[in-house]
XYZ file of C-alpha atoms in Angstrom:
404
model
C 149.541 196.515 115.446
C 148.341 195.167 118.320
C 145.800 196.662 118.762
C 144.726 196.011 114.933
C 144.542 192.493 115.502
C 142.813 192.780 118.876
C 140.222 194.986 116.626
C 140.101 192.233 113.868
C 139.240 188.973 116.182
C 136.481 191.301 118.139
C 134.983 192.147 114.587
C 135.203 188.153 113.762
C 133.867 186.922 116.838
C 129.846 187.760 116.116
C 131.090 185.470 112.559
C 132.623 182.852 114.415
C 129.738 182.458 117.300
C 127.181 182.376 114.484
C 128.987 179.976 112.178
C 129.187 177.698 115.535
C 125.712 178.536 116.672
C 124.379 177.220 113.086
C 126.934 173.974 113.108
C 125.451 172.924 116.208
C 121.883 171.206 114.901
C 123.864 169.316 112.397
C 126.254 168.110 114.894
C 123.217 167.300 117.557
C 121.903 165.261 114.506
C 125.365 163.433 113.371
C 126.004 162.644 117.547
C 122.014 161.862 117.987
C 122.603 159.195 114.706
C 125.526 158.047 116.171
C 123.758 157.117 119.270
C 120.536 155.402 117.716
C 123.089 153.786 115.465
C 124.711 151.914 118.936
C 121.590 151.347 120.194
C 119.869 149.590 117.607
C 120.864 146.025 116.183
C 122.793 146.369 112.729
C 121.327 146.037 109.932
C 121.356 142.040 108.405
C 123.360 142.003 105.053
C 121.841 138.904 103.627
C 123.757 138.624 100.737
C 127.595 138.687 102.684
C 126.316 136.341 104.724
C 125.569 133.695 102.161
C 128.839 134.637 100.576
C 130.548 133.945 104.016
C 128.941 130.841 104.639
C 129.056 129.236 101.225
C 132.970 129.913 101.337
C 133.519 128.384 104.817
C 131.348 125.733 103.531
C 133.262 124.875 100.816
C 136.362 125.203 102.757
C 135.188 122.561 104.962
C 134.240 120.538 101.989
C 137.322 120.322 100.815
C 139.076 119.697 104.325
C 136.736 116.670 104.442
C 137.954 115.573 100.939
C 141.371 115.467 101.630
C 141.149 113.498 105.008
C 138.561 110.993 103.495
C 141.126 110.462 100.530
C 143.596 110.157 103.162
C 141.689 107.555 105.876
C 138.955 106.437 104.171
C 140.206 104.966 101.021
C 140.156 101.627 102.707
C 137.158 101.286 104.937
C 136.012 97.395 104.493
C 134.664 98.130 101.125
C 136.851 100.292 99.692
C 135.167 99.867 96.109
C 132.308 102.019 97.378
C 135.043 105.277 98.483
C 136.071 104.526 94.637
C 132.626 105.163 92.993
C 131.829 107.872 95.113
C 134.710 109.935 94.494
C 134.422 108.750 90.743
C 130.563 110.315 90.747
C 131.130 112.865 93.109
C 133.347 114.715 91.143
C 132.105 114.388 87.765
C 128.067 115.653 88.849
C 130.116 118.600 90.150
C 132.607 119.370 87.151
C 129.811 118.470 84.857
C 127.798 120.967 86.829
C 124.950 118.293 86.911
C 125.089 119.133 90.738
C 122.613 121.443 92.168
C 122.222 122.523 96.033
C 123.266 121.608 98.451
C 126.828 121.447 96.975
C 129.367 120.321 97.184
C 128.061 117.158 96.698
C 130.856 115.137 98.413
C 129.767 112.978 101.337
C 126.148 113.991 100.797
C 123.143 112.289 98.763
C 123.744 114.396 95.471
C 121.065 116.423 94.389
C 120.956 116.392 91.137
C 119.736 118.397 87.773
C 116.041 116.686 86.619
C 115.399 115.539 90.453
C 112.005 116.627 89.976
C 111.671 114.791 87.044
C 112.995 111.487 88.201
C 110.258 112.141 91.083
C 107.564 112.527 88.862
C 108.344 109.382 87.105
C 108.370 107.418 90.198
C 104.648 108.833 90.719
C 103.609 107.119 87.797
C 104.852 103.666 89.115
C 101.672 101.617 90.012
C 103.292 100.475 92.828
C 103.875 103.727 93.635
C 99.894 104.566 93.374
C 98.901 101.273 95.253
C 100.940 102.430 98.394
C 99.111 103.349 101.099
C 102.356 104.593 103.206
C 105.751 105.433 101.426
C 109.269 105.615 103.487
C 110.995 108.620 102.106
C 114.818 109.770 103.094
C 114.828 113.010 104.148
C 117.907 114.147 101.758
C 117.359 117.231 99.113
C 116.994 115.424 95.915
C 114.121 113.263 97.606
C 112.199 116.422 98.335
C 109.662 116.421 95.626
C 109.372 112.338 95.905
C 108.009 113.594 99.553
C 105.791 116.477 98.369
C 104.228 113.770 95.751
C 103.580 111.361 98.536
C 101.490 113.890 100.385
C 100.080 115.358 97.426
C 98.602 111.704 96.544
C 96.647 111.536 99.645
C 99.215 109.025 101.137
C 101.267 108.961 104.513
C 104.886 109.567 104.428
C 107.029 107.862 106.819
C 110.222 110.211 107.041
C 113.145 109.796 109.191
C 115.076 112.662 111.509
C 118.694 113.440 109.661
C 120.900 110.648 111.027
C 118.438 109.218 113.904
C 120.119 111.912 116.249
C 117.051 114.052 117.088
C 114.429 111.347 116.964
C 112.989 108.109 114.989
C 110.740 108.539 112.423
C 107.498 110.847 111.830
C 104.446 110.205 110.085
C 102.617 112.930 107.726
C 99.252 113.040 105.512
C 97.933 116.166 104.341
C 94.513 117.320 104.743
C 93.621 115.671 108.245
C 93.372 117.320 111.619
C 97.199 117.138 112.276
C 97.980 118.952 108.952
C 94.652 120.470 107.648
C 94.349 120.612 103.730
C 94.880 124.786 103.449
C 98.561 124.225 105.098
C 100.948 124.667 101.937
C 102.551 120.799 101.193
C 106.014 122.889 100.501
C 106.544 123.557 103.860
C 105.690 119.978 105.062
C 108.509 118.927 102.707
C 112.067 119.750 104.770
C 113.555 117.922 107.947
C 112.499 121.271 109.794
C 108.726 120.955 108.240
C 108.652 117.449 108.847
C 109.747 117.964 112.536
C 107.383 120.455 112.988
C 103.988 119.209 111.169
C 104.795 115.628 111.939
C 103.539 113.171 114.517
C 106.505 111.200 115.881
C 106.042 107.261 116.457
C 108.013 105.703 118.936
C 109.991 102.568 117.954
C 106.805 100.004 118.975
C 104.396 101.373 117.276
C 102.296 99.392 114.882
C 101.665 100.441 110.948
C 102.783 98.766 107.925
C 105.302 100.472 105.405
C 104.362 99.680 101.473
C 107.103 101.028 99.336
C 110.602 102.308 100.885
C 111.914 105.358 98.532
C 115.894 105.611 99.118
C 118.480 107.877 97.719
C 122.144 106.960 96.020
C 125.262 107.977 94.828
C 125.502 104.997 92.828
C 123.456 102.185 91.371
C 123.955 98.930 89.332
C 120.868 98.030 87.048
C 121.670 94.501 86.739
C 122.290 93.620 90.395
C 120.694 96.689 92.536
C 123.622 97.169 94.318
C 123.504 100.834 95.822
C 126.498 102.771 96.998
C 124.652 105.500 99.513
C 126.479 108.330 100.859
C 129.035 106.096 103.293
C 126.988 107.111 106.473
C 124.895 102.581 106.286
C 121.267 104.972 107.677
C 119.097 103.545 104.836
C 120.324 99.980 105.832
C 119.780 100.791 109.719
C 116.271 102.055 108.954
C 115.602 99.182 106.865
C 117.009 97.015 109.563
C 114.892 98.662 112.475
C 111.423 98.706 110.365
C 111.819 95.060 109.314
C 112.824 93.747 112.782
C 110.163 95.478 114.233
C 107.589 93.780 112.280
C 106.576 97.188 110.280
C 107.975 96.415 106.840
C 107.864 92.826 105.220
C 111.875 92.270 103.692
C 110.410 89.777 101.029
C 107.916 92.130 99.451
C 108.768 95.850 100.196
C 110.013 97.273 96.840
C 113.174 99.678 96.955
C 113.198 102.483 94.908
C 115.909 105.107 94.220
C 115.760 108.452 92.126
C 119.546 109.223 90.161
C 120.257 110.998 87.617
C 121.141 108.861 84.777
C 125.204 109.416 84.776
C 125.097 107.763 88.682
C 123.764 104.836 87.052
C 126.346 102.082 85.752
C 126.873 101.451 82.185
C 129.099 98.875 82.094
C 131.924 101.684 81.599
C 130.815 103.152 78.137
C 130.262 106.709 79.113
C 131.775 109.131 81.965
C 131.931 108.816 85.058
C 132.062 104.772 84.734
C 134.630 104.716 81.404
C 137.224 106.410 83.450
C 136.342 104.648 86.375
C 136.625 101.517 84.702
C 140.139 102.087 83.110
C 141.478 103.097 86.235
C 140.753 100.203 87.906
C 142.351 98.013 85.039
C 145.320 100.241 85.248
C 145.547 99.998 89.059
C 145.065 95.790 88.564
C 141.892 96.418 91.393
C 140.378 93.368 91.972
C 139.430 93.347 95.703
C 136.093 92.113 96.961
C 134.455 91.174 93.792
C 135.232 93.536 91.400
C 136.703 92.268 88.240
C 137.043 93.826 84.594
C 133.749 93.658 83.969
C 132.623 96.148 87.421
C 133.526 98.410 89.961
C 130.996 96.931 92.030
C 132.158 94.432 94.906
C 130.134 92.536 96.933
C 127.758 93.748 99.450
C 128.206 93.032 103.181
C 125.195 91.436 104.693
C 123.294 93.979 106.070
C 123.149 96.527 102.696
C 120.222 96.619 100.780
C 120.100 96.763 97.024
C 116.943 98.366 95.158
C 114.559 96.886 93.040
C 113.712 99.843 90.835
C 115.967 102.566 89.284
C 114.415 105.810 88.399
C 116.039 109.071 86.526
C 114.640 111.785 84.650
C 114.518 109.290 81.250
C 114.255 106.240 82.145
C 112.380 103.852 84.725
C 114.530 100.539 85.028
C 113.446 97.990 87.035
C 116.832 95.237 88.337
C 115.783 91.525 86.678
C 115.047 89.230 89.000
C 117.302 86.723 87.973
C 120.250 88.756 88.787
C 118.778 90.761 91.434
C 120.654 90.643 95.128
C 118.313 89.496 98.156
C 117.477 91.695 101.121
C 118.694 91.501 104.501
C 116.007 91.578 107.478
C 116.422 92.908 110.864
C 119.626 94.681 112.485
C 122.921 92.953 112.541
C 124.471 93.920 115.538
C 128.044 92.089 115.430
C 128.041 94.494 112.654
C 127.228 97.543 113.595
C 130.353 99.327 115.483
C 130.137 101.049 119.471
C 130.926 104.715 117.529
C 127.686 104.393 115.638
C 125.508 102.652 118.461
C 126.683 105.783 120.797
C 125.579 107.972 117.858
C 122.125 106.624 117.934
C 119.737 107.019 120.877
C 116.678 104.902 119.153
C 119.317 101.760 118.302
C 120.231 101.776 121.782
C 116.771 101.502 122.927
C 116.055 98.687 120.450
C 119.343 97.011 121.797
C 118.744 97.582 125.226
C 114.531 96.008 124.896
C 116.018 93.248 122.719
C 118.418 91.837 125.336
C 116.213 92.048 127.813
C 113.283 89.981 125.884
C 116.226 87.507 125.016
C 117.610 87.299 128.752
C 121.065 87.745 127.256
C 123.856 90.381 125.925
C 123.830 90.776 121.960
C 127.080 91.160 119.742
C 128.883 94.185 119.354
C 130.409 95.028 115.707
C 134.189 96.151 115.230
C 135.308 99.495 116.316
C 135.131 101.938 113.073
C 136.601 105.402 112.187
C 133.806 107.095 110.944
C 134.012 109.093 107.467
C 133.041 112.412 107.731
C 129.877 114.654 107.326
C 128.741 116.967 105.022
C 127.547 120.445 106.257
C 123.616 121.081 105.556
C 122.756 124.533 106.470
C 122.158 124.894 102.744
C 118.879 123.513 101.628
C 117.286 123.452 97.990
C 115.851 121.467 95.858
C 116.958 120.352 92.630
C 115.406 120.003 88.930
C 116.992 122.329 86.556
C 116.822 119.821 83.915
C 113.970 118.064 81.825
C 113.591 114.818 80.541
C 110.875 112.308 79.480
C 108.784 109.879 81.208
C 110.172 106.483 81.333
C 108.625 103.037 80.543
C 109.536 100.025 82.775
C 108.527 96.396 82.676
C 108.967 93.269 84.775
C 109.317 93.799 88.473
C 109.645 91.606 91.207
C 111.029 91.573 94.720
C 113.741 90.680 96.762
C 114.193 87.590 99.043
C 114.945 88.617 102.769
C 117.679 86.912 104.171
C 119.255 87.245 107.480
C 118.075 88.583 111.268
C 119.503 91.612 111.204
C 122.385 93.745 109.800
C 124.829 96.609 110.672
C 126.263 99.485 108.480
C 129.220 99.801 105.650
C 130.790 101.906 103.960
Protein backbone atom coordinates (compact mmCIF):
# COMPACT_ATOMS: atom_id res chain seq x y z
CA UNK A 1 0.00 0.00 0.00
CA UNK A 2 2.66 2.02 0.59
CA UNK A 3 4.27 1.78 -1.91
CA UNK A 4 0.96 2.40 -4.12
CA UNK A 5 0.64 5.72 -2.84
CA UNK A 6 4.34 6.54 -3.06
CA UNK A 7 3.70 5.38 -6.92
CA UNK A 8 0.52 7.62 -7.18
CA UNK A 9 2.06 11.17 -5.86
CA UNK A 10 5.34 10.43 -8.23
CA UNK A 11 2.81 9.91 -11.21
CA UNK A 12 0.96 13.33 -9.98
CA UNK A 13 3.87 15.33 -9.46
CA UNK A 14 4.73 16.17 -13.46
CA UNK A 15 0.50 17.34 -13.03
CA UNK A 16 1.02 19.26 -10.09
CA UNK A 17 4.48 21.13 -11.25
CA UNK A 18 2.73 21.97 -14.52
CA UNK A 19 -0.58 23.14 -13.08
CA UNK A 20 1.83 25.47 -10.79
CA UNK A 21 4.21 26.28 -13.57
CA UNK A 22 1.03 27.64 -15.69
CA UNK A 23 -0.61 29.51 -12.39
CA UNK A 24 2.43 31.41 -12.05
CA UNK A 25 1.95 34.30 -15.01
CA UNK A 26 -1.46 34.92 -13.68
CA UNK A 27 -0.27 35.28 -10.24
CA UNK A 28 2.93 37.56 -11.47
CA UNK A 29 0.05 39.62 -13.11
CA UNK A 30 -2.57 39.71 -9.99
CA UNK A 31 0.82 40.60 -7.51
CA UNK A 32 2.31 43.02 -10.45
CA UNK A 33 -1.55 44.83 -10.35
CA UNK A 34 -1.46 44.81 -6.88
CA UNK A 35 1.70 46.71 -6.83
CA UNK A 36 0.88 49.44 -9.60
CA UNK A 37 -2.41 49.59 -7.77
CA UNK A 38 -0.25 50.98 -4.36
CA UNK A 39 1.76 52.92 -6.31
CA UNK A 40 -0.49 54.95 -8.20
CA UNK A 41 -3.03 57.60 -6.70
CA UNK A 42 -6.71 56.12 -6.56
CA UNK A 43 -8.87 56.73 -8.81
CA UNK A 44 -11.30 60.16 -8.02
CA UNK A 45 -15.01 59.00 -7.64
CA UNK A 46 -16.61 62.28 -8.43
CA UNK A 47 -19.93 61.43 -7.86
CA UNK A 48 -19.39 59.98 -3.84
CA UNK A 49 -17.72 62.85 -3.31
CA UNK A 50 -20.49 65.28 -4.06
CA UNK A 51 -22.75 62.90 -2.24
CA UNK A 52 -20.35 63.18 0.83
CA UNK A 53 -20.06 66.72 0.78
CA UNK A 54 -23.62 67.75 0.07
CA UNK A 55 -24.61 65.53 3.20
CA UNK A 56 -22.01 67.05 5.59
CA UNK A 57 -23.16 70.21 4.14
CA UNK A 58 -26.47 69.90 4.98
CA UNK A 59 -25.62 68.52 8.27
CA UNK A 60 -23.92 71.63 9.07
CA UNK A 61 -26.84 73.53 7.77
CA UNK A 62 -28.96 72.32 9.99
CA UNK A 63 -26.49 72.53 13.10
CA UNK A 64 -26.41 76.25 12.20
CA UNK A 65 -30.27 76.36 12.22
CA UNK A 66 -30.78 75.11 15.43
CA UNK A 67 -28.13 77.34 17.27
CA UNK A 68 -29.32 80.52 15.33
CA UNK A 69 -32.98 79.61 16.51
CA UNK A 70 -31.47 79.14 19.76
CA UNK A 71 -29.05 82.58 20.12
CA UNK A 72 -30.00 84.54 17.50
CA UNK A 73 -33.65 85.01 17.81
CA UNK A 74 -32.96 88.23 19.59
CA UNK A 75 -30.05 90.02 18.05
CA UNK A 76 -31.08 93.96 18.24
CA UNK A 77 -33.52 93.50 15.50
CA UNK A 78 -34.98 90.48 16.04
CA UNK A 79 -37.81 91.18 13.32
CA UNK A 80 -35.17 90.57 10.66
CA UNK A 81 -34.21 86.60 12.30
CA UNK A 82 -38.24 86.44 11.90
CA UNK A 83 -38.46 87.13 8.10
CA UNK A 84 -35.57 85.24 7.33
CA UNK A 85 -36.54 82.11 8.82
CA UNK A 86 -40.17 82.90 7.49
CA UNK A 87 -38.51 83.09 3.67
CA UNK A 88 -35.89 80.80 4.22
CA UNK A 89 -37.92 78.00 4.68
CA UNK A 90 -40.68 78.45 2.39
CA UNK A 91 -38.06 79.10 -1.04
CA UNK A 92 -36.78 75.73 0.21
CA UNK A 93 -40.12 73.68 0.86
CA UNK A 94 -41.53 75.41 -2.12
CA UNK A 95 -38.45 74.20 -3.91
CA UNK A 96 -38.14 77.81 -5.37
CA UNK A 97 -34.48 77.40 -4.02
CA UNK A 98 -31.78 76.50 -6.34
CA UNK A 99 -27.86 76.10 -5.50
CA UNK A 100 -26.23 76.75 -3.34
CA UNK A 101 -28.77 75.26 -0.84
CA UNK A 102 -29.69 75.24 1.78
CA UNK A 103 -30.52 78.59 1.57
CA UNK A 104 -30.39 79.43 5.32
CA UNK A 105 -27.93 82.15 6.31
CA UNK A 106 -26.99 82.68 2.67
CA UNK A 107 -28.30 85.25 -0.11
CA UNK A 108 -30.95 82.75 -1.64
CA UNK A 109 -30.55 81.92 -5.04
CA UNK A 110 -33.48 81.64 -6.43
CA UNK A 111 -35.64 79.98 -9.50
CA UNK A 112 -35.93 82.94 -12.51
CA UNK A 113 -32.53 84.65 -11.13
CA UNK A 114 -31.58 85.03 -14.58
CA UNK A 115 -34.62 86.51 -15.40
CA UNK A 116 -34.84 89.07 -12.68
CA UNK A 117 -31.16 89.92 -14.08
CA UNK A 118 -32.21 90.46 -17.38
CA UNK A 119 -34.88 92.78 -16.34
CA UNK A 120 -32.57 94.88 -14.41
CA UNK A 121 -30.53 95.21 -17.85
CA UNK A 122 -33.30 96.87 -19.31
CA UNK A 123 -33.38 99.61 -16.54
CA UNK A 124 -32.07 102.88 -18.18
CA UNK A 125 -30.32 103.54 -15.28
CA UNK A 126 -28.94 100.45 -15.59
CA UNK A 127 -27.67 101.32 -19.36
CA UNK A 128 -26.49 104.91 -18.32
CA UNK A 129 -23.99 103.35 -15.73
CA UNK A 130 -20.70 103.57 -16.52
CA UNK A 131 -19.51 101.33 -13.35
CA UNK A 132 -22.01 98.96 -11.47
CA UNK A 133 -21.23 97.56 -7.72
CA UNK A 134 -22.27 93.98 -7.84
CA UNK A 135 -22.31 91.45 -4.59
CA UNK A 136 -20.52 88.64 -5.27
CA UNK A 137 -23.40 86.07 -4.00
CA UNK A 138 -24.84 83.23 -6.59
CA UNK A 139 -28.10 84.67 -7.55
CA UNK A 140 -26.19 88.00 -8.57
CA UNK A 141 -24.09 86.03 -11.00
CA UNK A 142 -25.73 86.79 -14.24
CA UNK A 143 -26.44 90.63 -12.97
CA UNK A 144 -22.35 90.45 -13.11
CA UNK A 145 -21.97 88.65 -16.46
CA UNK A 146 -24.54 91.46 -17.90
CA UNK A 147 -22.42 94.20 -16.51
CA UNK A 148 -19.41 92.99 -18.41
CA UNK A 149 -21.27 91.93 -21.30
CA UNK A 150 -22.53 95.75 -21.65
CA UNK A 151 -19.12 97.05 -22.02
CA UNK A 152 -19.24 98.41 -18.37
CA UNK A 153 -16.84 97.97 -15.26
CA UNK A 154 -17.94 95.91 -12.43
CA UNK A 155 -16.89 96.82 -9.06
CA UNK A 156 -17.12 93.39 -7.07
CA UNK A 157 -16.21 92.78 -3.59
CA UNK A 158 -13.99 89.64 -2.01
CA UNK A 159 -16.64 87.23 0.06
CA UNK A 160 -16.83 88.98 3.44
CA UNK A 161 -13.78 91.61 2.99
CA UNK A 162 -11.50 88.72 4.43
CA UNK A 163 -9.19 88.16 1.42
CA UNK A 164 -9.15 91.68 0.08
CA UNK A 165 -11.32 94.99 -0.82
CA UNK A 166 -12.81 95.26 -3.91
CA UNK A 167 -11.71 94.46 -7.69
CA UNK A 168 -12.48 96.13 -10.76
CA UNK A 169 -13.33 94.17 -14.20
CA UNK A 170 -14.23 95.24 -17.98
CA UNK A 171 -14.07 92.84 -20.64
CA UNK A 172 -12.30 93.26 -23.78
CA UNK A 173 -9.24 95.50 -22.58
CA UNK A 174 -5.67 94.47 -22.01
CA UNK A 175 -6.35 93.11 -18.43
CA UNK A 176 -9.17 90.79 -19.72
CA UNK A 177 -8.89 90.67 -23.59
CA UNK A 178 -12.32 90.25 -25.46
CA UNK A 179 -11.68 86.23 -26.56
CA UNK A 180 -11.51 85.38 -22.58
CA UNK A 181 -15.05 83.65 -21.96
CA UNK A 182 -17.24 86.39 -19.57
CA UNK A 183 -18.45 82.99 -17.62
CA UNK A 184 -15.39 82.53 -16.06
CA UNK A 185 -14.94 86.25 -15.07
CA UNK A 186 -18.27 85.77 -13.26
CA UNK A 187 -17.33 83.77 -9.69
CA UNK A 188 -15.39 85.14 -6.53
CA UNK A 189 -12.50 82.75 -7.84
CA UNK A 190 -12.78 84.44 -11.56
CA UNK A 191 -13.10 87.70 -10.17
CA UNK A 192 -9.97 87.18 -7.95
CA UNK A 193 -8.15 85.96 -10.63
CA UNK A 194 -9.03 88.30 -13.82
CA UNK A 195 -9.51 91.28 -11.59
CA UNK A 196 -7.39 94.30 -10.78
CA UNK A 197 -7.61 94.99 -7.04
CA UNK A 198 -7.95 98.80 -5.85
CA UNK A 199 -6.73 99.66 -2.65
CA UNK A 200 -9.07 101.56 -0.28
CA UNK A 201 -7.77 105.31 -1.70
CA UNK A 202 -8.18 104.89 -4.89
CA UNK A 203 -10.19 107.30 -6.95
CA UNK A 204 -13.30 106.19 -9.42
CA UNK A 205 -16.85 106.92 -9.10
CA UNK A 206 -19.52 104.06 -8.55
CA UNK A 207 -23.00 104.74 -10.65
CA UNK A 208 -25.48 102.16 -9.64
CA UNK A 209 -24.88 99.71 -6.49
CA UNK A 210 -26.66 96.16 -7.36
CA UNK A 211 -27.35 94.34 -3.83
CA UNK A 212 -28.88 91.06 -2.97
CA UNK A 213 -31.85 90.19 -0.22
CA UNK A 214 -33.68 87.84 1.60
CA UNK A 215 -36.35 90.22 2.03
CA UNK A 216 -37.73 93.45 0.68
CA UNK A 217 -40.59 95.97 1.41
CA UNK A 218 -41.90 97.82 -1.81
CA UNK A 219 -43.35 100.64 -0.04
CA UNK A 220 -40.45 101.57 2.25
CA UNK A 221 -37.19 99.69 0.69
CA UNK A 222 -36.39 98.23 3.72
CA UNK A 223 -34.04 95.13 2.96
CA UNK A 224 -33.44 92.26 5.31
CA UNK A 225 -29.85 90.84 3.81
CA UNK A 226 -28.49 87.66 4.92
CA UNK A 227 -27.68 88.88 8.84
CA UNK A 228 -23.86 89.16 8.02
CA UNK A 229 -24.52 94.10 7.72
CA UNK A 230 -21.46 93.60 4.37
CA UNK A 231 -23.71 95.48 1.88
CA UNK A 232 -24.12 98.30 4.55
CA UNK A 233 -20.19 98.21 5.36
CA UNK A 234 -19.43 98.45 1.64
CA UNK A 235 -21.85 101.09 1.23
CA UNK A 236 -20.41 102.75 4.24
CA UNK A 237 -16.65 102.46 3.04
CA UNK A 238 -17.44 103.64 -0.76
CA UNK A 239 -19.46 106.65 0.41
CA UNK A 240 -16.97 107.79 3.10
CA UNK A 241 -14.34 107.49 0.82
CA UNK A 242 -15.72 109.89 -1.56
CA UNK A 243 -16.34 107.02 -4.39
CA UNK A 244 -20.12 106.76 -4.31
CA UNK A 245 -22.48 109.88 -3.82
CA UNK A 246 -25.32 108.55 -0.83
CA UNK A 247 -27.91 111.12 -2.28
CA UNK A 248 -27.93 109.87 -5.84
CA UNK A 249 -26.57 106.23 -6.10
CA UNK A 250 -29.67 104.07 -6.87
CA UNK A 251 -29.97 100.59 -4.96
CA UNK A 252 -31.12 97.83 -6.73
CA UNK A 253 -31.95 94.26 -5.60
CA UNK A 254 -32.94 91.08 -7.71
CA UNK A 255 -35.76 88.60 -5.55
CA UNK A 256 -37.85 86.42 -6.57
CA UNK A 257 -41.27 87.68 -6.22
CA UNK A 258 -42.45 85.49 -2.95
CA UNK A 259 -39.28 87.45 -0.92
CA UNK A 260 -41.08 90.47 -1.69
CA UNK A 261 -43.81 91.74 0.93
CA UNK A 262 -47.39 91.71 0.17
CA UNK A 263 -48.86 93.10 2.91
CA UNK A 264 -49.50 89.34 4.15
CA UNK A 265 -51.92 88.10 1.32
CA UNK A 266 -49.94 85.23 0.01
CA UNK A 267 -47.20 82.71 1.60
CA UNK A 268 -44.52 83.27 3.08
CA UNK A 269 -45.90 86.83 4.45
CA UNK A 270 -49.78 85.45 5.33
CA UNK A 271 -48.32 83.06 7.77
CA UNK A 272 -45.82 85.34 8.79
CA UNK A 273 -48.24 87.87 9.44
CA UNK A 274 -50.68 85.72 11.59
CA UNK A 275 -48.01 84.58 13.63
CA UNK A 276 -47.00 87.68 14.68
CA UNK A 277 -50.69 88.68 15.65
CA UNK A 278 -50.89 85.46 17.49
CA UNK A 279 -47.55 85.99 19.28
CA UNK A 280 -48.93 89.94 20.12
CA UNK A 281 -45.16 91.00 18.34
CA UNK A 282 -44.93 94.44 18.34
CA UNK A 283 -41.23 95.26 19.03
CA UNK A 284 -39.32 97.89 17.12
CA UNK A 285 -41.92 99.08 14.78
CA UNK A 286 -43.74 96.37 13.68
CA UNK A 287 -47.42 96.56 14.10
CA UNK A 288 -50.45 94.63 12.40
CA UNK A 289 -50.00 96.08 9.41
CA UNK A 290 -45.85 94.67 8.97
CA UNK A 291 -43.25 92.52 9.97
CA UNK A 292 -40.92 95.13 9.16
CA UNK A 293 -39.32 97.21 12.16
CA UNK A 294 -37.31 99.99 11.90
CA UNK A 295 -33.94 100.15 10.47
CA UNK A 296 -30.87 101.01 12.58
CA UNK A 297 -28.93 103.87 11.18
CA UNK A 298 -26.41 102.51 9.24
CA UNK A 299 -28.78 99.91 6.89
CA UNK A 300 -29.55 100.83 3.60
CA UNK A 301 -32.89 100.35 1.95
CA UNK A 302 -33.16 100.02 -2.03
CA UNK A 303 -34.70 102.12 -4.39
CA UNK A 304 -35.67 99.57 -7.01
CA UNK A 305 -37.11 96.00 -6.65
CA UNK A 306 -36.58 93.62 -9.44
CA UNK A 307 -37.97 89.80 -9.93
CA UNK A 308 -38.53 87.73 -12.80
CA UNK A 309 -42.23 89.67 -13.40
CA UNK A 310 -42.11 92.63 -12.22
CA UNK A 311 -39.77 95.84 -11.96
CA UNK A 312 -41.04 97.97 -8.87
CA UNK A 313 -39.52 100.94 -8.11
CA UNK A 314 -40.14 102.16 -3.77
CA UNK A 315 -42.26 105.77 -4.05
CA UNK A 316 -40.50 108.40 -2.95
CA UNK A 317 -42.81 109.61 -0.58
CA UNK A 318 -42.50 106.64 1.55
CA UNK A 319 -39.10 105.72 0.66
CA UNK A 320 -36.37 105.45 3.77
CA UNK A 321 -33.15 107.78 3.39
CA UNK A 322 -29.62 106.46 3.10
CA UNK A 323 -26.98 106.49 5.55
CA UNK A 324 -23.38 107.86 4.43
CA UNK A 325 -20.09 106.85 5.68
CA UNK A 326 -19.20 104.09 8.44
CA UNK A 327 -20.66 104.28 11.86
CA UNK A 328 -18.18 103.09 14.04
CA UNK A 329 -19.91 103.24 17.66
CA UNK A 330 -21.82 100.77 15.72
CA UNK A 331 -19.91 98.46 14.36
CA UNK A 332 -18.75 95.75 17.15
CA UNK A 333 -14.60 94.71 17.97
CA UNK A 334 -15.68 90.87 16.60
CA UNK A 335 -16.44 92.30 13.20
CA UNK A 336 -13.61 95.08 13.08
CA UNK A 337 -11.06 92.02 13.93
CA UNK A 338 -12.81 90.18 11.07
CA UNK A 339 -11.97 92.85 8.63
CA UNK A 340 -8.42 93.80 7.64
CA UNK A 341 -9.54 96.80 5.08
CA UNK A 342 -11.98 98.45 8.06
CA UNK A 343 -9.10 98.42 10.22
CA UNK A 344 -7.01 100.23 7.83
CA UNK A 345 -9.76 102.81 7.20
CA UNK A 346 -10.03 103.10 11.11
CA UNK A 347 -6.56 103.20 11.78
CA UNK A 348 -5.91 106.34 8.61
CA UNK A 349 -9.08 107.98 9.95
CA UNK A 350 -7.84 108.53 13.52
CA UNK A 351 -4.81 109.53 12.56
CA UNK A 352 -6.15 112.40 10.02
CA UNK A 353 -8.53 113.32 13.02
CA UNK A 354 -5.63 113.33 15.76
CA UNK A 355 -8.00 111.33 17.95
CA UNK A 356 -9.43 107.65 18.88
CA UNK A 357 -12.94 106.88 17.14
CA UNK A 358 -15.91 104.94 18.88
CA UNK A 359 -16.07 101.42 19.22
CA UNK A 360 -19.66 99.63 18.77
CA UNK A 361 -21.03 97.00 21.40
CA UNK A 362 -19.55 93.63 21.64
CA UNK A 363 -21.82 91.15 19.35
CA UNK A 364 -22.21 87.31 19.06
CA UNK A 365 -22.00 86.81 15.60
CA UNK A 366 -24.72 84.55 13.70
CA UNK A 367 -23.31 81.98 11.84
CA UNK A 368 -22.08 81.23 8.22
CA UNK A 369 -23.21 79.37 5.54
CA UNK A 370 -20.81 76.86 3.82
CA UNK A 371 -20.01 77.84 -0.02
CA UNK A 372 -18.01 75.18 -1.58
CA UNK A 373 -21.12 74.71 -3.70
CA UNK A 374 -21.43 77.20 -6.45
CA UNK A 375 -24.24 77.53 -9.24
CA UNK A 376 -26.23 79.69 -10.63
CA UNK A 377 -29.81 79.89 -10.59
CA UNK A 378 -32.77 80.45 -13.27
CA UNK A 379 -34.85 77.44 -13.67
CA UNK A 380 -37.84 79.49 -14.00
CA UNK A 381 -39.27 82.04 -16.66
CA UNK A 382 -41.15 84.99 -16.37
CA UNK A 383 -41.89 88.27 -18.24
CA UNK A 384 -40.26 91.52 -18.49
CA UNK A 385 -41.47 94.02 -16.09
CA UNK A 386 -42.57 97.70 -16.54
CA UNK A 387 -41.61 100.28 -13.84
CA UNK A 388 -42.31 103.96 -13.48
CA UNK A 389 -41.34 106.83 -11.20
CA UNK A 390 -37.95 106.60 -9.61
CA UNK A 391 -36.13 108.74 -7.48
CA UNK A 392 -33.39 108.57 -4.89
CA UNK A 393 -32.64 108.46 -1.46
CA UNK A 394 -31.50 111.31 0.89
CA UNK A 395 -28.09 110.47 2.67
CA UNK A 396 -28.14 111.02 6.14
CA UNK A 397 -25.55 110.42 8.68
CA UNK A 398 -21.37 110.11 8.73
CA UNK A 399 -21.11 106.77 8.88
CA UNK A 400 -22.78 103.50 10.03
CA UNK A 401 -22.04 99.99 11.47
CA UNK A 402 -23.76 96.56 10.83
CA UNK A 403 -27.21 94.74 12.10
CA UNK A 404 -28.72 92.00 12.04
Amino acid sequence: MALAAAAAVIFMLPMISSAFTASLPRSRSRLSSRLADASSPPSFDEKAFETERLAKDAQAMNEMSEVATQEFAKLRTPWKWRIRKCVWDYLEEKNIAQFPRPVHHRIPNFMGADEAAENLASLPEFQAANMVKVNPDTPQRRVRHLVLENDKTLLTPQPRLRTGFFQTLKHGTDAIPSHTPIESLTSSKGAAKYGTPITLYEKYTVDLVVVGSTAVCPKTGARVGKGEGFAELEWGILSQQGNLDANKVLVVTTVHDSQVFDGGVEEPWKSLMEQQEKDGVDDDGTNSQTPFGSLTQHDVPVDIIVTPTRIIRVPDETKLPKPSGVYWDLLSPQKLAQIRVLQELKKRTEENLGESLPSGPNEVLPPTASRNRKGRGGGGRGGRGRGRGGGRGRGRGSGRGRSV
